[in-house]
GROMACS .gro file of C-alpha atoms in nm:
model
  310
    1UNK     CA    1   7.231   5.799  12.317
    2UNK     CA    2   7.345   5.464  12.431
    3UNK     CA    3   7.581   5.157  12.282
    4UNK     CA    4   7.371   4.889  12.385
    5UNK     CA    5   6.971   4.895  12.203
    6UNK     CA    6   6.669   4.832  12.468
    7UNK     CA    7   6.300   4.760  12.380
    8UNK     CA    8   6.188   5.039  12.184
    9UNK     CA    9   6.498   5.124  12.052
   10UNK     CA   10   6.629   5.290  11.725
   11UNK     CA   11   6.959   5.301  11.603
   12UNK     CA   12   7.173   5.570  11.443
   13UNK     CA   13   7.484   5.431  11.184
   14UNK     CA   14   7.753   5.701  11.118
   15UNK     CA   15   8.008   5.614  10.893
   16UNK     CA   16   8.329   5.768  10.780
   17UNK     CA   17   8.389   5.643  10.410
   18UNK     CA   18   8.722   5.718  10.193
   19UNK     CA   19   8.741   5.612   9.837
   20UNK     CA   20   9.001   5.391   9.664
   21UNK     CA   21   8.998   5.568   9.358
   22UNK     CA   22   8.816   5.838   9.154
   23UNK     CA   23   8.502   5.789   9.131
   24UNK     CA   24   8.245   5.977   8.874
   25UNK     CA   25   7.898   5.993   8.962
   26UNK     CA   26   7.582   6.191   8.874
   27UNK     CA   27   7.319   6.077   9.147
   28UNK     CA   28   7.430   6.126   9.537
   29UNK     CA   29   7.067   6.055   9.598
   30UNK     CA   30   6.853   5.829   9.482
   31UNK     CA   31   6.862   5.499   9.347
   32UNK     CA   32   7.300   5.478   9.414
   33UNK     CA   33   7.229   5.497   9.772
   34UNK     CA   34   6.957   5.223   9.783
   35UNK     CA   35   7.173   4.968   9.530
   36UNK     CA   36   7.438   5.037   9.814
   37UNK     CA   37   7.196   4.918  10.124
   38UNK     CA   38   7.064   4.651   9.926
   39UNK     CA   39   7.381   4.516   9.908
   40UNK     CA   40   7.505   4.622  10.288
   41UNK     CA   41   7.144   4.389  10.364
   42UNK     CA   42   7.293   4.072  10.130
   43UNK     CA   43   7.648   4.068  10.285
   44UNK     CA   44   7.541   4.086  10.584
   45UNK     CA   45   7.285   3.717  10.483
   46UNK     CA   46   6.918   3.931  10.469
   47UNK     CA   47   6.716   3.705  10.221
   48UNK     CA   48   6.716   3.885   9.898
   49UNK     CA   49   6.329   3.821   9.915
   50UNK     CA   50   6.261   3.975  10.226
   51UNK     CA   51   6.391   4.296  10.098
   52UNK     CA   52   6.109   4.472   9.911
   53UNK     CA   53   6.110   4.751   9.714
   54UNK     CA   54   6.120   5.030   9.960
   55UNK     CA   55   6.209   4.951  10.373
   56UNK     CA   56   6.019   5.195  10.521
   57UNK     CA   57   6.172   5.149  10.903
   58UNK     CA   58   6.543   5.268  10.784
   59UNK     CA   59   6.661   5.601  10.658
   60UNK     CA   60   7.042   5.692  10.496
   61UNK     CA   61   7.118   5.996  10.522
   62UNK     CA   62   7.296   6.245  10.314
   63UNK     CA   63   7.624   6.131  10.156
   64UNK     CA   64   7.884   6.418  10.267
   65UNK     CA   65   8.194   6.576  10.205
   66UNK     CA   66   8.415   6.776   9.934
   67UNK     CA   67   8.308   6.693   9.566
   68UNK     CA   68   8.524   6.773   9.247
   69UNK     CA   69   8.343   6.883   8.941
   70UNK     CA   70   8.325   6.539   8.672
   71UNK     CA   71   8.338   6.578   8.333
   72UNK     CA   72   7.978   6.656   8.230
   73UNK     CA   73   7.712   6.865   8.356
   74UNK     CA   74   7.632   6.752   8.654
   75UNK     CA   75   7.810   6.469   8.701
   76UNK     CA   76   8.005   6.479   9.027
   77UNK     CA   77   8.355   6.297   9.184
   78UNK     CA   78   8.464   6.153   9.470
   79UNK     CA   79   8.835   6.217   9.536
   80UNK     CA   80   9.021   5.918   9.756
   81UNK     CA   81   9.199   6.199   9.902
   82UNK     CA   82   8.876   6.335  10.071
   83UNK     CA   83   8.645   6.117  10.319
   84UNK     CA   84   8.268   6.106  10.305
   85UNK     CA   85   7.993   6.053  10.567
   86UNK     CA   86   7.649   5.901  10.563
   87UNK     CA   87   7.426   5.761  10.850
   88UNK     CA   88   7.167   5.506  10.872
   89UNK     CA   89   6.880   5.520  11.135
   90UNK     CA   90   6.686   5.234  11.171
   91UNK     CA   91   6.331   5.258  11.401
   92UNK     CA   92   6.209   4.972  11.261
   93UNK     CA   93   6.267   4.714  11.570
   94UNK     CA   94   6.306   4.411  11.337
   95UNK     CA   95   6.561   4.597  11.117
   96UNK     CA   96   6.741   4.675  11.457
   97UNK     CA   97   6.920   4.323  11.470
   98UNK     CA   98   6.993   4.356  11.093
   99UNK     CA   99   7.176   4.645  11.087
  100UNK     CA  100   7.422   4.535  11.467
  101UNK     CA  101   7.498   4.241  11.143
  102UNK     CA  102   7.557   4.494  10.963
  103UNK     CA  103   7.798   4.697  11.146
  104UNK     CA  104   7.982   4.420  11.314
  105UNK     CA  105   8.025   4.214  10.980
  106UNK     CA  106   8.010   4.465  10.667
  107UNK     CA  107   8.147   4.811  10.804
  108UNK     CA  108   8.430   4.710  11.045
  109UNK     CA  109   8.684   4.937  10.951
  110UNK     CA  110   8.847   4.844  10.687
  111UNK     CA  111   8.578   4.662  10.486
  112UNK     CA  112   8.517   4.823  10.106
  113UNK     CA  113   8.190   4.890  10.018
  114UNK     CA  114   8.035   4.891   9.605
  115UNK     CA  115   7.900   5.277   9.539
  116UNK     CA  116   7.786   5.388   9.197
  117UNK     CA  117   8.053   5.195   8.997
  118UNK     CA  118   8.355   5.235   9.260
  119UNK     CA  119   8.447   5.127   9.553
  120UNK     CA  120   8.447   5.274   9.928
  121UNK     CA  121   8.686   5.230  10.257
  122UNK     CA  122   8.529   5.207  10.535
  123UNK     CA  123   8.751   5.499  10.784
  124UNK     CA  124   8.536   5.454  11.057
  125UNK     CA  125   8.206   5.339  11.190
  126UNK     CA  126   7.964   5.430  11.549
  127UNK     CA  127   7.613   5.307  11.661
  128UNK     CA  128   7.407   5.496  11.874
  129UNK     CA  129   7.062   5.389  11.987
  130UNK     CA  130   6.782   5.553  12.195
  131UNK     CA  131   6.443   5.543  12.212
  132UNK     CA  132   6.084   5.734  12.214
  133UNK     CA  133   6.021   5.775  12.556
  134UNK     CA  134   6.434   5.958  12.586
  135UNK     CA  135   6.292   6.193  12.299
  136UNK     CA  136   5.989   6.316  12.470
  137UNK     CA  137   6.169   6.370  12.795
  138UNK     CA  138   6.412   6.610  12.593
  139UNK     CA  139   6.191   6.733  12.411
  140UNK     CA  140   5.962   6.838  12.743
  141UNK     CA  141   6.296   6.973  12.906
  142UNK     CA  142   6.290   7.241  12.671
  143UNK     CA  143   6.094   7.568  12.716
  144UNK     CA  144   6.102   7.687  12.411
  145UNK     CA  145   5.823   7.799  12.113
  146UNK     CA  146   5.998   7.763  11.798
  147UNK     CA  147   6.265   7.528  11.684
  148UNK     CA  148   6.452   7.542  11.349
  149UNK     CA  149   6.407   7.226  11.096
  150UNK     CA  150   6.691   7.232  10.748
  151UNK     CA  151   6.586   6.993  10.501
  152UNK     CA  152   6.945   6.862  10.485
  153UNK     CA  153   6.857   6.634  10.106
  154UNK     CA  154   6.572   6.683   9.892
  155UNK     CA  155   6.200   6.588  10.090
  156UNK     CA  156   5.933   6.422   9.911
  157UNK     CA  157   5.635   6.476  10.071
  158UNK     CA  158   5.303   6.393   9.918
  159UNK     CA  159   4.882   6.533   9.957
  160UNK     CA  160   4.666   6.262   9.753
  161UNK     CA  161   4.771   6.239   9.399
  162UNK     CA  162   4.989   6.612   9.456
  163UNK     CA  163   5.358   6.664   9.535
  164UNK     CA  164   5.406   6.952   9.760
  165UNK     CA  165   5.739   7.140   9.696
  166UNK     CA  166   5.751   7.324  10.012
  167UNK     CA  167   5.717   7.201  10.362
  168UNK     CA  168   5.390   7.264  10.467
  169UNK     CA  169   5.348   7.199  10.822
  170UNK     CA  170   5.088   6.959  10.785
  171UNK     CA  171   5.216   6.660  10.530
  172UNK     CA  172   5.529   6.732  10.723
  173UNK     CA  173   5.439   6.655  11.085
  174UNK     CA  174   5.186   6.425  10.919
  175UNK     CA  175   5.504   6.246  10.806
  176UNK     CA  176   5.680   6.235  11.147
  177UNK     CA  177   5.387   6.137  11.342
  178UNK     CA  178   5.376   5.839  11.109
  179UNK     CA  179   5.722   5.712  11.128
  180UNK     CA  180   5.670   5.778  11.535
  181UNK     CA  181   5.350   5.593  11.548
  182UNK     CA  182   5.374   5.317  11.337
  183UNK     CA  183   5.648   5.130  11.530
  184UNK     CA  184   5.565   5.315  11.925
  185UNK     CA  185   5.452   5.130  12.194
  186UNK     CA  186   5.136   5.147  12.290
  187UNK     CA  187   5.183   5.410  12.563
  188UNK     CA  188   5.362   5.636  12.309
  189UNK     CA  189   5.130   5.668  12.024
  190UNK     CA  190   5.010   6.041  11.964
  191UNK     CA  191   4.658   6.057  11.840
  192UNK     CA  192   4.722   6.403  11.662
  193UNK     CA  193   4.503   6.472  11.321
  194UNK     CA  194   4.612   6.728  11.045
  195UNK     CA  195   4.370   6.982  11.201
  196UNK     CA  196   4.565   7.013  11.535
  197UNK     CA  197   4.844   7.044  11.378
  198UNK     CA  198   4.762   7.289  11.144
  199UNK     CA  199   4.597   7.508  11.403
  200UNK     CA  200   4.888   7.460  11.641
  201UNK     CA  201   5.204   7.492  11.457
  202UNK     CA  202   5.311   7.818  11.217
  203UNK     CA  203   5.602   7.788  10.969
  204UNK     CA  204   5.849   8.016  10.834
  205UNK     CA  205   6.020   7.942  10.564
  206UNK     CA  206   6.354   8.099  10.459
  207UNK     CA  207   6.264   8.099  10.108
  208UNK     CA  208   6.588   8.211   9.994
  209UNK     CA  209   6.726   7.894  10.084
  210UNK     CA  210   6.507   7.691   9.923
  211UNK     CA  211   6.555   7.497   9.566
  212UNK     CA  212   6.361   7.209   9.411
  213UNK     CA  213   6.523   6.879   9.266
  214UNK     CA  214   6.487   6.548   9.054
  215UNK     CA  215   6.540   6.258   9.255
  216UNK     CA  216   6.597   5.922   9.073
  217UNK     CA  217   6.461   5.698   9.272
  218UNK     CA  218   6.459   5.382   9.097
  219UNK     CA  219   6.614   5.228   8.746
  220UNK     CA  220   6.506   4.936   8.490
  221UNK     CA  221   6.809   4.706   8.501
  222UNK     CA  222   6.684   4.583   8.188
  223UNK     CA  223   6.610   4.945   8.036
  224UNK     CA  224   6.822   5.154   8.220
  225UNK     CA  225   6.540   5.353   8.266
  226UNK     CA  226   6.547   5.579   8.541
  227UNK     CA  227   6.224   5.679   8.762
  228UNK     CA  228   6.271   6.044   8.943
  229UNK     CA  229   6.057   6.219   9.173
  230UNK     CA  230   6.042   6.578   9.252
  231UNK     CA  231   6.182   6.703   9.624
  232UNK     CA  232   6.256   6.995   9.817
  233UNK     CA  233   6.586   7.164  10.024
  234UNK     CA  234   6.631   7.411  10.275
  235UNK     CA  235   6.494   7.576  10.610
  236UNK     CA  236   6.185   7.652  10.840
  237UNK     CA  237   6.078   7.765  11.134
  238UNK     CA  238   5.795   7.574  11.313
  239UNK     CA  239   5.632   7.836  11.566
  240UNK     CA  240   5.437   7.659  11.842
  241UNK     CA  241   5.189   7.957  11.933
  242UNK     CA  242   4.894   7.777  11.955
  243UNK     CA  243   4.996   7.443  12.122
  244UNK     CA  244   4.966   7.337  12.491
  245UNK     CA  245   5.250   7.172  12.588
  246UNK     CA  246   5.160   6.779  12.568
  247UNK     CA  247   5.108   6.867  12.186
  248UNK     CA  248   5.421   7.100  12.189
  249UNK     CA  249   5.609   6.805  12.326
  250UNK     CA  250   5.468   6.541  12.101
  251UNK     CA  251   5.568   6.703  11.756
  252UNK     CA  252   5.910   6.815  11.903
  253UNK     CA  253   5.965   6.435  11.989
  254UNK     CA  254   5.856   6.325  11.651
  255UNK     CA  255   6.109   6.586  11.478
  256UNK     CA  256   6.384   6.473  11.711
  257UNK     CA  257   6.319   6.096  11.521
  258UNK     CA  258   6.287   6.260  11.178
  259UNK     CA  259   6.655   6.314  11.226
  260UNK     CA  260   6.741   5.989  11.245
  261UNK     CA  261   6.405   5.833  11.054
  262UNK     CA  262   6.365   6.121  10.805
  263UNK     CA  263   6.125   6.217  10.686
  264UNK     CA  264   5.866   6.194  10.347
  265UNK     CA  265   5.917   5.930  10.088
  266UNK     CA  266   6.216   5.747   9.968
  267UNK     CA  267   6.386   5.745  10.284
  268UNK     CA  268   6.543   5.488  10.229
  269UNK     CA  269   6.740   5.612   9.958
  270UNK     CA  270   6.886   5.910  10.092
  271UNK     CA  271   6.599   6.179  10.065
  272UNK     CA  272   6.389   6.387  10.368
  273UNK     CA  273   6.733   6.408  10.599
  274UNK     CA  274   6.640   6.634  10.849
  275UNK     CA  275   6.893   6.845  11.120
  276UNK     CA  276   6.670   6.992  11.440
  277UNK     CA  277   6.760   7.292  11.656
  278UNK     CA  278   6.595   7.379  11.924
  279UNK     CA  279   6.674   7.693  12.167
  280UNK     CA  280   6.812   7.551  12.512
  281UNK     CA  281   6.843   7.142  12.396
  282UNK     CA  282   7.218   7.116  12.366
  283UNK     CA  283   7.213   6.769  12.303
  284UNK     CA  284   6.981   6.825  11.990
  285UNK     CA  285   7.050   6.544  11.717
  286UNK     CA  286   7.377   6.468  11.473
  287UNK     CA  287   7.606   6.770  11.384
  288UNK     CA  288   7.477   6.864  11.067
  289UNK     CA  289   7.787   6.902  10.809
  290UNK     CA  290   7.715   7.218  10.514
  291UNK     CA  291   7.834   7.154  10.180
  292UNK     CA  292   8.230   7.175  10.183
  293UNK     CA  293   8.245   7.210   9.794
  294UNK     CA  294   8.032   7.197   9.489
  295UNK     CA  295   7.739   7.042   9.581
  296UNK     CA  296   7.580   6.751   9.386
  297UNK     CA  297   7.269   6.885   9.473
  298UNK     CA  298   7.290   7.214   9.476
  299UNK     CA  299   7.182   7.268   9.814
  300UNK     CA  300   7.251   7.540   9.987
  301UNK     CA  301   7.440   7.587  10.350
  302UNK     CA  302   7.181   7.609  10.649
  303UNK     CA  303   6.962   7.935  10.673
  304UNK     CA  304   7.031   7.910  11.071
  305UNK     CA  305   7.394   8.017  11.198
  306UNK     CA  306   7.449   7.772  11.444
  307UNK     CA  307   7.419   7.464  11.225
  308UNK     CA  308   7.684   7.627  10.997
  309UNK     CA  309   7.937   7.629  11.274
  310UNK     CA  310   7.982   7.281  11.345
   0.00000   0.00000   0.00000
């Protein structure tokens, strides 16, 4: 990871939040998250029209930290005696300019930020970019078959017309090869169909950590009526048996962006947060954070020991 962005660059966004006041909540995913980047996008002067209804190139991340119980079923609160965390990864290389406004103008430290009825101070702030070709090189430096993926928010992934509730490896590397390909140089773009990937790759899933969820995704202003989708939480293990090593490398790559991309639908507001580990890459993505209190989600810690430790 670097400071400075370079021609195929994307960008990682962590930021420390703390705030004012108590503030009561029943969605930490969902459409909160995106009313939040909207408005992140219109103080930092994005035309409102340019910004549709989903921005595919940018992902936020899970919002983390210690939650108090509210006073329904539920409902959740954020104490201004704790601090929270979320990131935002951009890949999207005409985003990229965007969101260096957005840091230097609307997250200095200091600035307050509008979430879910109450208001957020920003503690701290850090931008991190790298690019494609830096992912394949780690992830060819590693001699490894197996790596362990934890579906850190609930993952929408969709076959057709059907949801899948469990991480198939197929819609999932599907899903990463996408958000690789679609903004890779020329150079970079794997050619990889659903077949290879399903004869290459085997996954394990640690089903006890596993739960399903209601996502809502988008409201009615006018209604109040609130859309929800269906997701998934919790952890695999890809095996990579059956794939030489340019194919080993390419979907290790594309999960090393998933964890700053995500992955599945509605990454943009807050779902298919991935954390990667992978047996001999030290510098493998963000340190994921587990739950620290009741979670809004229910999700469960990670299955895999050394992402609890951190």
């Amino acid at each position: 990871m670097t400071s400075q962005p370079g021609g195929d660059s994307v960008c990682r966004i962590d930021v420390e939040l703390r705030p004012t006041e108590r503030v009561l909540l029943t969605d930490i995913i969902g459409h909160p998250v995106y009313d939040t980047l909207r408005v992140l996008l219109d103080e930092a002067g994005v035309d409102q029209d340019a910004i549709t209804p989903r921005i595919p190139g940018v992902h936020v991340g899970g919002f983390w930290g210690r939650y108090g119980a509210g006073g329904r079923p539920q409902e959740r609160a954020l104490s201004p005696t704790e601090t929270y965390r979320f990131q935002l990864g951009v890949i999207d290389p005409e985003m990229i300019p965007v969101f260096r406004q957005v840091f230097d103008q609307v997250i200095p430290e200091g600035a307050q930020l509008p979430y879910s009825g109450g208001t957020l101070e920003v503690v701290s702030a850090t931008q991190e970019y790298t690019d494609r070709q830096a992912l394949l090189e780690r992830a060819a430096a590693v001699d490894t078959q197996a790596m362990n993926v934890w579906f850190r928010t609930p993952t929408c992934l969709e076959e057709t017309e059907t949801r899948t509730m469990c991480p198939s490896r197929g819609p999932v590397f599907s899903s990463l090869l996408e958000n690789w390909n679609r903004w890779a140089p020329d150079e970079l773009v794997f050619d990889i169909d659903r077949d290879r990937i399903e004869e290459a790759v085997r996954g394990r899933p640690h089903f006890r950590t596993f739960e399903s969820h209601g996502v809502a995704v988008a409201r009615d202003d006018e209604t109040d009526a609130v859309q929800t989708r269906e997701g998934f939480s919790g952890g695999v293990t890809y095996e990579f048996a059956e794939a030489n090593g340019a194919l080993q490398n390419a979907l290790v790559a594309a999960a090393l962006l998933g964890e700053i991309a995500g992955v599945g639908y509605y990454r943009d507001r807050g779902c298919g947060d991935l954390s990667v580990r992978i047996a001999g890459d030290d510098t493998t993505g963000p340190s994921p954070i587990p739950w620290l209190g009741p979670s809004p989600l229910s999700i469960r810690p990670s299955p895999f020991r050394d992402q609890e430790s951190h």
